[in-house]
XYZ file of C-alpha atoms in Angstrom:
410
model
C 0.000 0.000 0.000
C 2.905 2.345 0.781
C 4.240 1.756 -2.729
C 0.894 2.896 -4.194
C 0.983 6.195 -2.289
C 4.644 6.763 -3.211
C 3.945 6.205 -6.914
C 0.760 8.283 -6.876
C 2.457 11.168 -5.058
C 5.456 10.997 -7.390
C 3.244 11.182 -10.472
C 1.258 14.110 -9.043
C 4.429 16.049 -8.161
C 5.980 15.287 -11.551
C 2.928 16.540 -13.440
C 2.831 19.671 -11.272
C 6.503 20.434 -12.024
C 5.934 20.034 -15.771
C 2.935 22.373 -15.675
C 4.876 24.929 -13.630
C 7.798 24.842 -16.075
C 5.365 25.336 -18.930
C 3.882 28.392 -17.241
C 7.285 29.953 -16.574
C 8.837 29.215 -19.987
C 9.365 32.247 -22.257
C 6.757 32.661 -24.896
C 8.041 32.276 -28.432
C 6.812 34.781 -30.945
C 5.907 37.372 -28.301
C 5.642 40.998 -29.542
C 8.849 43.114 -29.268
C 8.328 46.224 -27.082
C 8.062 49.460 -29.084
C 10.862 51.054 -27.018
C 13.294 48.306 -28.047
C 12.439 48.852 -31.714
C 12.916 52.646 -31.357
C 16.240 52.098 -29.609
C 17.550 50.032 -32.519
C 16.430 52.694 -35.023
C 18.199 55.488 -33.112
C 21.432 53.510 -32.939
C 21.280 52.957 -36.691
C 20.829 56.719 -37.150
C 23.972 57.411 -35.117
C 25.980 55.082 -37.326
C 24.621 56.762 -40.452
C 25.624 60.198 -39.120
C 29.176 59.012 -38.594
C 29.280 57.648 -42.143
C 27.910 60.919 -43.613
C 30.474 62.926 -41.648
C 33.329 60.736 -42.931
C 32.174 61.173 -46.537
C 31.823 64.951 -46.076
C 28.104 64.934 -46.737
C 27.336 66.878 -43.551
C 29.334 69.449 -41.638
C 30.776 68.802 -38.197
C 28.302 71.266 -36.612
C 25.280 69.515 -38.183
C 26.663 66.145 -37.171
C 27.020 67.286 -33.530
C 23.487 68.631 -33.495
C 22.072 65.364 -34.918
C 24.115 63.291 -32.446
C 22.725 65.290 -29.522
C 19.086 64.871 -30.656
C 19.442 61.154 -31.402
C 21.238 60.569 -28.077
C 18.373 62.265 -26.234
C 15.904 59.979 -27.965
C 18.056 56.933 -27.136
C 17.988 57.821 -23.441
C 14.189 58.216 -23.514
C 13.723 54.900 -25.345
C 16.079 53.124 -22.935
C 14.147 54.481 -19.932
C 10.867 53.219 -21.465
C 12.437 49.830 -22.115
C 13.555 49.568 -18.465
C 10.015 50.313 -17.296
C 8.739 47.455 -19.484
C 11.276 45.082 -17.932
C 10.210 46.080 -14.410
C 6.545 45.397 -15.239
C 7.466 42.025 -16.760
C 9.520 41.026 -13.718
C 6.654 41.987 -11.410
C 4.318 39.668 -13.300
C 6.682 36.703 -13.050
C 5.171 35.723 -9.702
C 1.801 34.955 -11.294
C 2.867 31.632 -12.908
C 4.338 30.588 -9.564
C 1.049 31.251 -7.814
C -0.857 29.394 -10.520
C 1.574 26.483 -10.246
C 1.018 26.363 -6.493
C -2.744 26.308 -6.940
C -2.426 23.526 -9.547
C -0.250 21.502 -7.193
C -2.754 21.900 -4.346
C -5.761 20.967 -6.483
C -3.979 18.094 -8.207
C -2.521 16.452 -5.114
C -5.238 17.223 -2.562
C -8.063 16.711 -5.063
C -6.721 13.366 -6.219
C -6.279 12.158 -2.654
C -9.768 13.300 -1.688
C -11.329 11.645 -4.745
C -9.540 8.384 -3.984
C -10.632 8.465 -0.343
C -14.233 8.898 -1.499
C -14.317 6.390 -4.365
C -11.410 4.098 -3.613
C -10.728 1.610 -0.851
C -7.763 2.797 1.247
C -5.895 -0.065 2.829
C -6.731 -2.584 0.126
C -4.418 -3.724 -2.604
C -5.455 -4.226 -6.183
C -7.855 -7.175 -6.534
C -8.473 -9.136 -9.690
C -12.061 -9.955 -10.579
C -11.514 -13.597 -9.677
C -10.237 -12.541 -6.253
C -13.224 -10.263 -5.691
C -15.622 -13.071 -6.559
C -13.743 -15.460 -4.268
C -13.924 -12.964 -1.392
C -17.648 -12.474 -2.032
C -18.240 -16.215 -1.935
C -16.289 -16.428 1.305
C -18.303 -13.555 2.798
C -21.510 -15.292 1.773
C -20.465 -18.575 3.327
C -19.142 -17.078 6.568
C -21.675 -14.337 7.242
C -23.253 -14.099 10.712
C -26.228 -16.236 11.679
C -29.665 -14.868 12.467
C -29.010 -15.140 16.204
C -25.717 -13.242 15.912
C -27.340 -10.503 13.860
C -30.197 -10.096 16.328
C -27.801 -10.062 19.285
C -25.907 -7.152 17.755
C -29.050 -4.989 17.674
C -30.938 -3.397 20.577
C -34.197 -5.058 21.476
C -37.076 -2.826 20.416
C -39.766 -2.242 22.961
C -43.472 -1.756 22.388
C -44.106 1.346 20.220
C -45.247 4.325 22.284
C -48.121 4.984 19.877
C -49.554 1.463 20.282
C -53.007 1.284 21.849
C -52.865 -0.104 25.407
C -55.944 -2.212 24.684
C -54.300 -3.711 21.613
C -51.091 -4.419 23.533
C -53.124 -6.147 26.231
C -54.850 -8.339 23.634
C -51.492 -9.351 22.139
C -50.150 -10.227 25.583
C -53.219 -12.371 26.190
C -52.659 -14.048 22.819
C -49.064 -14.810 23.798
C -50.213 -16.526 26.990
C -52.828 -18.513 25.122
C -50.388 -19.706 22.439
C -47.833 -20.625 25.106
C -50.406 -22.908 26.700
C -51.401 -24.401 23.316
C -48.107 -24.859 21.393
C -49.749 -26.907 18.620
C -52.486 -24.371 17.850
C -51.771 -23.450 14.214
C -54.274 -20.631 14.012
C -52.971 -19.179 17.264
C -49.416 -19.036 15.923
C -50.641 -17.455 12.665
C -52.440 -14.730 14.600
C -49.504 -14.232 16.952
C -47.044 -13.826 14.067
C -49.267 -11.240 12.397
C -49.881 -9.232 15.557
C -46.281 -9.310 16.752
C -45.295 -7.975 13.338
C -47.934 -5.251 13.635
C -46.277 -4.149 16.899
C -42.855 -4.160 15.242
C -41.708 -7.066 17.405
C -40.228 -8.941 14.458
C -38.131 -11.338 16.519
C -41.211 -12.731 18.222
C -43.092 -12.612 14.914
C -40.383 -14.709 13.235
C -40.463 -17.254 16.056
C -44.235 -17.561 15.742
C -44.005 -17.877 11.951
C -41.376 -20.575 12.396
C -43.926 -22.501 14.455
C -46.428 -22.043 11.632
C -43.997 -23.728 9.248
C -43.374 -26.514 11.745
C -47.076 -27.205 12.216
C -47.903 -27.026 8.511
C -45.000 -29.232 7.515
C -45.216 -30.335 3.878
C -48.413 -28.316 3.513
C -46.605 -25.009 4.044
C -47.150 -22.615 1.145
C -44.802 -20.251 -0.647
C -46.312 -17.271 1.167
C -45.544 -18.910 4.530
C -41.837 -19.184 3.701
C -41.699 -15.690 2.223
C -43.390 -14.220 5.319
C -40.932 -16.072 7.550
C -37.945 -14.761 5.595
C -39.404 -11.248 5.625
C -39.752 -11.322 9.424
C -36.229 -12.670 9.844
C -34.783 -9.887 7.674
C -36.697 -7.212 9.571
C -35.663 -8.714 12.908
C -32.025 -8.513 11.785
C -32.285 -4.868 10.778
C -32.415 -5.505 7.034
C -29.720 -8.164 7.006
C -30.372 -11.385 5.039
C -29.083 -14.206 7.248
C -28.414 -17.825 6.221
C -31.716 -18.787 7.856
C -33.599 -16.174 5.822
C -31.819 -17.318 2.671
C -32.897 -20.934 3.283
C -36.537 -19.856 3.546
C -36.258 -17.732 0.397
C -34.732 -20.532 -1.641
C -37.428 -22.916 -0.470
C -40.045 -20.449 -1.712
C -38.263 -20.026 -5.054
C -37.978 -23.776 -5.545
C -41.761 -23.743 -5.891
C -42.352 -20.258 -7.320
C -39.365 -19.034 -9.325
C -41.127 -15.761 -10.162
C -41.777 -14.703 -6.546
C -40.784 -11.029 -6.453
C -40.264 -10.674 -2.693
C -37.920 -13.657 -2.544
C -35.949 -12.442 -5.562
C -35.657 -8.947 -4.089
C -34.280 -10.264 -0.811
C -31.817 -12.575 -2.544
C -30.596 -9.584 -4.538
C -30.182 -7.686 -1.269
C -28.193 -10.622 0.126
C -25.850 -10.540 -2.881
C -25.345 -6.803 -2.433
C -24.497 -7.317 1.238
C -21.887 -9.972 0.453
C -19.916 -8.162 -2.250
C -21.785 -9.002 -5.447
C -23.508 -5.767 -6.508
C -23.375 -6.968 -10.125
C -25.636 -9.927 -9.347
C -27.945 -7.802 -7.190
C -28.230 -5.245 -9.981
C -29.196 -7.833 -12.586
C -31.830 -9.367 -10.312
C -33.370 -6.025 -9.421
C -33.266 -4.739 -12.980
C -35.218 -7.817 -14.098
C -37.804 -7.215 -11.361
C -38.254 -3.597 -12.459
C -38.794 -4.601 -16.062
C -41.283 -7.301 -15.100
C -43.234 -5.129 -12.655
C -46.023 -4.548 -11.889
C -45.640 -0.943 -10.804
C -47.584 -1.458 -7.572
C -45.540 -4.474 -6.467
C -44.208 -4.011 -2.898
C -40.595 -4.629 -3.969
C -40.577 -1.864 -6.598
C -40.109 1.144 -4.206
C -37.100 -0.329 -2.331
C -35.503 -1.339 -5.621
C -35.971 2.151 -7.069
C -34.363 3.616 -3.938
C -31.235 1.470 -4.311
C -30.719 0.347 -7.905
C -28.905 3.437 -9.183
C -26.333 3.114 -6.411
C -26.168 -0.622 -7.119
C -25.578 -0.017 -10.824
C -22.770 2.418 -9.944
C -21.161 -0.220 -7.707
C -21.590 -2.767 -10.485
C -19.889 -0.440 -12.989
C -22.969 -0.081 -15.193
C -24.030 3.171 -16.859
C -27.694 2.681 -16.083
C -30.930 4.315 -17.122
C -34.093 3.332 -15.302
C -36.393 1.287 -17.555
C -40.129 1.572 -17.834
C -41.532 -0.523 -15.026
C -43.581 -3.518 -16.049
C -42.742 -3.459 -19.767
C -41.192 -6.925 -19.718
C -43.186 -9.817 -21.096
C -43.707 -13.098 -19.305
C -46.207 -15.859 -18.610
C -49.608 -14.837 -17.298
C -50.637 -15.159 -13.661
C -52.789 -18.129 -14.653
C -49.773 -19.825 -16.244
C -47.689 -19.290 -13.128
C -50.462 -20.587 -10.883
C -50.893 -23.649 -13.074
C -47.158 -24.325 -13.037
C -47.235 -24.587 -9.249
C -49.366 -27.758 -9.463
C -47.039 -29.514 -11.918
C -44.184 -31.887 -11.255
C -40.659 -30.619 -12.053
C -40.641 -32.553 -15.344
C -44.090 -31.249 -16.307
C -43.107 -27.709 -15.318
C -39.978 -27.913 -17.487
C -42.074 -29.183 -20.400
C -44.509 -26.302 -19.900
C -41.660 -23.754 -19.919
C -40.205 -25.277 -23.060
C -43.611 -25.037 -24.731
C -43.844 -21.351 -23.825
C -40.334 -20.747 -25.136
C -41.103 -22.564 -28.399
C -44.285 -20.552 -28.897
C -42.519 -17.269 -28.177
C -39.637 -18.187 -30.494
C -41.985 -19.063 -33.345
C -43.993 -15.849 -32.924
C -40.904 -13.628 -32.910
C -39.524 -15.403 -35.986
C -42.746 -14.944 -37.972
C -44.352 -11.789 -36.580
C -41.597 -10.015 -34.698
C -42.280 -8.269 -31.408
C -41.028 -5.734 -28.838
C -37.505 -5.953 -27.518
C -38.781 -7.145 -24.135
C -40.043 -10.350 -25.771
C -36.664 -10.964 -27.401
C -34.896 -10.378 -24.074
C -37.242 -12.760 -22.292
C -36.660 -15.461 -24.897
C -32.869 -15.110 -24.588
C -33.063 -15.347 -20.789
C -35.413 -18.334 -20.895
C -33.170 -20.225 -23.308
C -30.244 -19.555 -21.004
C -32.182 -20.971 -18.031
C -32.978 -24.078 -20.070
C -29.279 -24.485 -20.903
C -29.842 -23.935 -24.638
C -26.999 -21.432 -24.931
C -26.386 -22.040 -28.617
C -29.946 -21.105 -29.511
C -29.850 -18.223 -27.016
C -26.786 -16.822 -28.778
C -28.446 -17.151 -32.190
C -31.541 -15.306 -30.949
C -29.324 -12.639 -29.374
C -27.431 -12.030 -32.631
C -30.699 -11.830 -34.556
C -32.188 -9.376 -32.061
C -29.092 -7.150 -32.196
C -29.551 -6.871 -35.965
C -33.264 -6.069 -35.603
C -32.689 -3.319 -33.002
C -29.327 -2.066 -34.263
C -30.484 1.570 -34.261
C -32.092 1.499 -30.783
C -29.453 1.953 -28.050
C -31.949 1.385 -25.252
C -33.082 -1.884 -26.805
C -29.473 -2.961 -27.274
C -28.842 -2.315 -23.581
C -31.782 -4.550 -22.640
C -30.590 -7.280 -25.014
C -27.074 -7.110 -23.599
C -28.387 -7.698 -20.084
C -30.463 -10.614 -21.274
C -27.418 -12.059 -23.037
C -25.371 -11.676 -19.860
C -28.043 -13.455 -17.813
C -28.045 -16.254 -20.365
C -24.205 -16.283 -20.285
C -23.876 -15.946 -24.056
C -22.138 -12.526 -23.992
C -19.637 -10.941 -21.632
């Protein structure tokens, strides 16, 4: 790290010296002062007088008179020339001042910019190293219990109605006496969450999952993960991740689960993955989805961290299967679900080939083919789409992201 600062400081000082030398160097082609020109003319006149006197063209008296007049003019021109030199010397300090200002701005400004955007104390990391560190951070991140222990325990909100608080306390006692009461745990989880007591809400929701067993629904797992994240102050713990992945194993399109997994990737050093996940959610919409506002609040910063020059898309312009299709897919076996997805992809591919369609449909087809592992076909569709939308930079940006998700372009 010391070597970095030495090299950076040396470069800054070197550039400053070169700029200062350039400011102080004499200007070529600068205008000659009028007094210097007059002085040369008068000296030439004196020489001409001497020549005329030697040839006998003028008398000695006339030559003396001319010498006296020209000498007077020489003295006046020399005095004017000296004044010009004094003014020039007085202005020589200006380049020095400018050089000092440049040095201050260059050195201090560069250091300040690095402290803001850089990572002092860290050496240069290759992309592979960054990914390895992110994977290590993901694997070794704190548990839910550790995260909760690091936060103060929130009390009952001051604005809560005393009657409502009393009812919740009564519900707690009732559930404690009837640990296998499913409905009681459902109500307790909801009401603890309403009071902002997310730790207790998560514990109650965990009991809901235990009692439901194999009959637990996607919403049950998503609610449990949501309560765990809130109890940990916005941190996605391994326990929350497990619940989210269980929900996604049944419903791959679940927006809440995908949002939280993106947040987890951002927290563990993969802003590029978080950005891609959130960008896809924005494009799919709908605008009133609960995950849209938090994504909008964070995605521009996430795109900056991911190194992407990003422009917010129109929310909900992406194309996908209908709600009825998604609901129907939940009742299918994995093999039947895969067959259904392949049928949708085939239909979309045929329609785009014959009728064309908006860029969102092309992007969806590329992404779907990548999910299915048909990278060769995904690349062919990508190349075709790039030709179709060659004049539309926004469409090309969307296609590039789809190609990256499908792993057919860098």
